[in-house]
Amino acid sequence: MIEKEFVTYKQALALKELGFDEPCIGYYYNNKIYFNSPGVNVAGPSGEQPLPLKQQVFRWFREKHGMCSWIDRMYTENHIVYYRWTIEKPITDPPNYNNTWITLKEYSTYEEAENACIDKLIEICKNKKQ
C-alpha cells in the first residue's frame, strides 16, 4: 500500500504552515492522492495540497531544523515487539539544553510510530515559532 510512504493530509497542511516547500511527486486533491507525471514537479489543480514522502519530511526536519529522528524496534520481557520514536536536536540550541525527546508510548506498528514522530516534530517546530 503506497499510501504508507506519504504523510497524512493533516500533516501535509501543518508542514506547509511551517514552510515546507520541497518538490513533491504528488498532491492531495479532494482527499484523494494524485501523482505528477514522471520527471514533472508541477502543482495540481487549484486547492491541491503537496504530498510529501515521509523520508522527505524527516530529511527536511534534519536539514532545516537540525532535528534528527528515528524509530526503534523494542521488545517486552515477553518478547513482544513494539516501536517507539526518538528525536534529537543540537545541544548548542540555548537557552534550553533539553535536546532529546523519547516517547514512552508503545506503538504496535512501525508506521504508527513514524506518524507519531512526525506529529511531534511538527509540534516542536510550532512551539518554537511561538
mmCIF file of C-alpha atoms in Angstrom:
data_model
loop_
_atom_site.group_PDB
_atom_site.id
_atom_site.type_symbol
_atom_site.label_atom_id
_atom_site.label_comp_id
_atom_site.label_asym_id
_atom_site.label_seq_id
_atom_site.Cartn_x
_atom_site.Cartn_y
_atom_site.Cartn_z
ATOM 1 C CA MET A 1 0.000 0.000 0.000
ATOM 2 C CA ILE A 2 1.841 3.063 -1.275
ATOM 3 C CA GLU A 3 -0.107 5.489 0.942
ATOM 4 C CA LYS A 4 2.062 4.390 3.889
ATOM 5 C CA GLU A 5 5.004 6.185 2.257
ATOM 6 C CA PHE A 6 3.342 9.609 2.475
ATOM 7 C CA VAL A 7 2.400 11.922 5.324
ATOM 8 C CA THR A 8 -1.256 12.317 6.180
ATOM 9 C CA TYR A 9 -3.314 15.172 4.795
ATOM 10 C CA LYS A 10 -3.377 16.828 8.228
ATOM 11 C CA GLN A 11 0.413 16.554 8.496
ATOM 12 C CA ALA A 12 0.826 17.973 4.976
ATOM 13 C CA LEU A 13 -1.230 21.032 5.927
ATOM 14 C CA ALA A 14 0.805 21.588 9.110
ATOM 15 C CA LEU A 15 4.085 21.179 7.233
ATOM 16 C CA LYS A 16 3.027 23.777 4.678
ATOM 17 C CA GLU A 17 2.298 26.198 7.554
ATOM 18 C CA LEU A 18 5.826 25.564 8.864
ATOM 19 C CA GLY A 19 7.334 26.434 5.484
ATOM 20 C CA PHE A 20 7.783 23.040 3.868
ATOM 21 C CA ASP A 21 8.073 23.790 0.156
ATOM 22 C CA GLU A 22 10.038 20.878 -1.291
ATOM 23 C CA PRO A 23 9.028 19.482 -4.689
ATOM 24 C CA CYS A 24 6.689 16.519 -4.263
ATOM 25 C CA ILE A 25 5.784 13.672 -6.585
ATOM 26 C CA GLY A 26 2.102 14.079 -5.910
ATOM 27 C CA TYR A 27 -0.629 16.019 -4.179
ATOM 28 C CA TYR A 28 -3.855 15.663 -2.265
ATOM 29 C CA TYR A 29 -6.967 16.961 -4.008
ATOM 30 C CA ASN A 30 -10.457 16.415 -2.590
ATOM 31 C CA ASN A 31 -8.952 13.973 -0.081
ATOM 32 C CA LYS A 32 -7.545 11.768 -2.853
ATOM 33 C CA ILE A 33 -3.931 11.184 -3.806
ATOM 34 C CA TYR A 34 -2.756 12.130 -7.298
ATOM 35 C CA PHE A 35 0.705 11.717 -8.785
ATOM 36 C CA ASN A 36 2.610 14.007 -11.123
ATOM 37 C CA SER A 37 3.949 12.626 -14.380
ATOM 38 C CA PRO A 38 7.476 11.216 -14.065
ATOM 39 C CA GLY A 39 10.047 13.998 -14.164
ATOM 40 C CA VAL A 40 7.425 16.725 -13.691
ATOM 41 C CA ASN A 41 7.229 18.675 -10.439
ATOM 42 C CA VAL A 42 4.159 20.755 -11.077
ATOM 43 C CA ALA A 43 1.344 21.509 -8.713
ATOM 44 C CA GLY A 44 -2.042 20.004 -9.249
ATOM 45 C CA PRO A 45 -5.269 21.941 -9.696
ATOM 46 C CA SER A 46 -6.169 24.892 -7.501
ATOM 47 C CA GLY A 47 -6.899 23.679 -3.986
ATOM 48 C CA GLU A 48 -4.327 20.904 -4.057
ATOM 49 C CA GLN A 49 -2.058 20.131 -1.123
ATOM 50 C CA PRO A 50 1.500 18.904 -1.810
ATOM 51 C CA LEU A 51 2.050 15.242 -0.897
ATOM 52 C CA PRO A 52 5.495 14.747 0.675
ATOM 53 C CA LEU A 53 7.083 11.381 1.279
ATOM 54 C CA LYS A 54 7.819 10.675 4.923
ATOM 55 C CA GLN A 55 11.530 10.358 4.119
ATOM 56 C CA GLN A 56 11.418 13.873 2.592
ATOM 57 C CA VAL A 57 9.859 15.209 5.773
ATOM 58 C CA PHE A 58 12.428 13.565 8.057
ATOM 59 C CA ARG A 59 15.229 14.978 5.844
ATOM 60 C CA TRP A 60 13.601 18.437 5.884
ATOM 61 C CA PHE A 61 13.410 18.487 9.695
ATOM 62 C CA ARG A 62 17.031 17.315 9.859
ATOM 63 C CA GLU A 63 18.361 19.891 7.361
ATOM 64 C CA LYS A 64 16.125 22.900 8.139
ATOM 65 C CA HIS A 65 15.589 22.473 11.870
ATOM 66 C CA GLY A 66 18.570 20.361 12.957
ATOM 67 C CA MET A 67 16.334 17.652 14.403
ATOM 68 C CA CYS A 68 17.328 14.044 13.793
ATOM 69 C CA SER A 69 14.776 11.355 14.484
ATOM 70 C CA TRP A 70 14.452 7.614 14.235
ATOM 71 C CA ILE A 71 12.199 4.711 15.084
ATOM 72 C CA ASP A 72 13.401 1.917 17.383
ATOM 73 C CA ARG A 73 12.110 -1.634 17.485
ATOM 74 C CA MET A 74 11.797 -2.684 21.116
ATOM 75 C CA TYR A 75 10.845 -5.869 22.946
ATOM 76 C CA THR A 76 8.926 -6.502 26.144
ATOM 77 C CA GLU A 77 10.219 -9.061 28.607
ATOM 78 C CA ASN A 78 7.800 -11.492 26.940
ATOM 79 C CA HIS A 79 9.474 -10.819 23.571
ATOM 80 C CA ILE A 80 6.546 -8.864 22.178
ATOM 81 C CA VAL A 81 7.653 -6.351 19.559
ATOM 82 C CA TYR A 82 6.686 -2.688 19.775
ATOM 83 C CA TYR A 83 8.059 0.549 18.334
ATOM 84 C CA ARG A 84 8.922 3.975 19.688
ATOM 85 C CA TRP A 85 10.499 7.161 18.361
ATOM 86 C CA THR A 86 13.395 9.393 19.414
ATOM 87 C CA ILE A 87 14.104 12.981 18.352
ATOM 88 C CA GLU A 88 17.343 14.876 18.963
ATOM 89 C CA LYS A 89 18.169 18.488 18.289
ATOM 90 C CA PRO A 90 21.604 20.128 18.545
ATOM 91 C CA ILE A 91 22.734 20.584 22.138
ATOM 92 C CA THR A 92 24.006 24.027 21.166
ATOM 93 C CA ASP A 93 20.433 25.375 20.980
ATOM 94 C CA PRO A 94 20.396 27.738 24.019
ATOM 95 C CA PRO A 95 18.912 28.529 26.397
ATOM 96 C CA ASN A 96 17.193 25.164 26.544
ATOM 97 C CA TYR A 97 19.687 22.325 26.524
ATOM 98 C CA ASN A 98 16.966 19.676 26.688
ATOM 99 C CA ASN A 99 17.874 18.196 23.347
ATOM 100 C CA THR A 100 16.226 14.772 23.320
ATOM 101 C CA TRP A 101 12.617 13.632 23.227
ATOM 102 C CA ILE A 102 11.834 9.940 23.607
ATOM 103 C CA THR A 103 8.315 8.617 23.569
ATOM 104 C CA LEU A 104 7.364 6.183 26.277
ATOM 105 C CA LYS A 105 4.304 5.131 24.337
ATOM 106 C CA GLU A 106 4.411 1.721 22.681
ATOM 107 C CA TYR A 107 3.237 1.622 19.063
ATOM 108 C CA SER A 108 2.208 -1.689 17.565
ATOM 109 C CA THR A 109 3.476 -0.863 14.056
ATOM 110 C CA TYR A 110 6.452 0.965 12.624
ATOM 111 C CA GLU A 111 4.137 3.224 10.617
ATOM 112 C CA GLU A 112 2.192 4.297 13.730
ATOM 113 C CA ALA A 113 5.453 5.279 15.447
ATOM 114 C CA GLU A 114 6.620 7.064 12.296
ATOM 115 C CA ASN A 115 3.420 9.144 12.081
ATOM 116 C CA ALA A 116 3.561 9.945 15.795
ATOM 117 C CA CYS A 117 7.176 11.068 15.383
ATOM 118 C CA ILE A 118 6.233 13.397 12.522
ATOM 119 C CA ASP A 119 3.386 14.800 14.642
ATOM 120 C CA LYS A 120 5.858 15.501 17.471
ATOM 121 C CA LEU A 121 8.369 17.149 15.102
ATOM 122 C CA ILE A 122 5.571 19.409 13.852
ATOM 123 C CA GLU A 123 4.517 20.221 17.434
ATOM 124 C CA ILE A 124 8.103 21.093 18.454
ATOM 125 C CA CYS A 125 8.500 23.450 15.478
ATOM 126 C CA LYS A 126 5.126 25.101 16.071
ATOM 127 C CA ASN A 127 6.018 25.698 19.717
ATOM 128 C CA LYS A 128 9.428 27.079 18.718
ATOM 129 C CA LYS A 129 7.746 29.625 16.381
ATOM 130 C CA GLN A 130 5.605 30.995 19.250
#
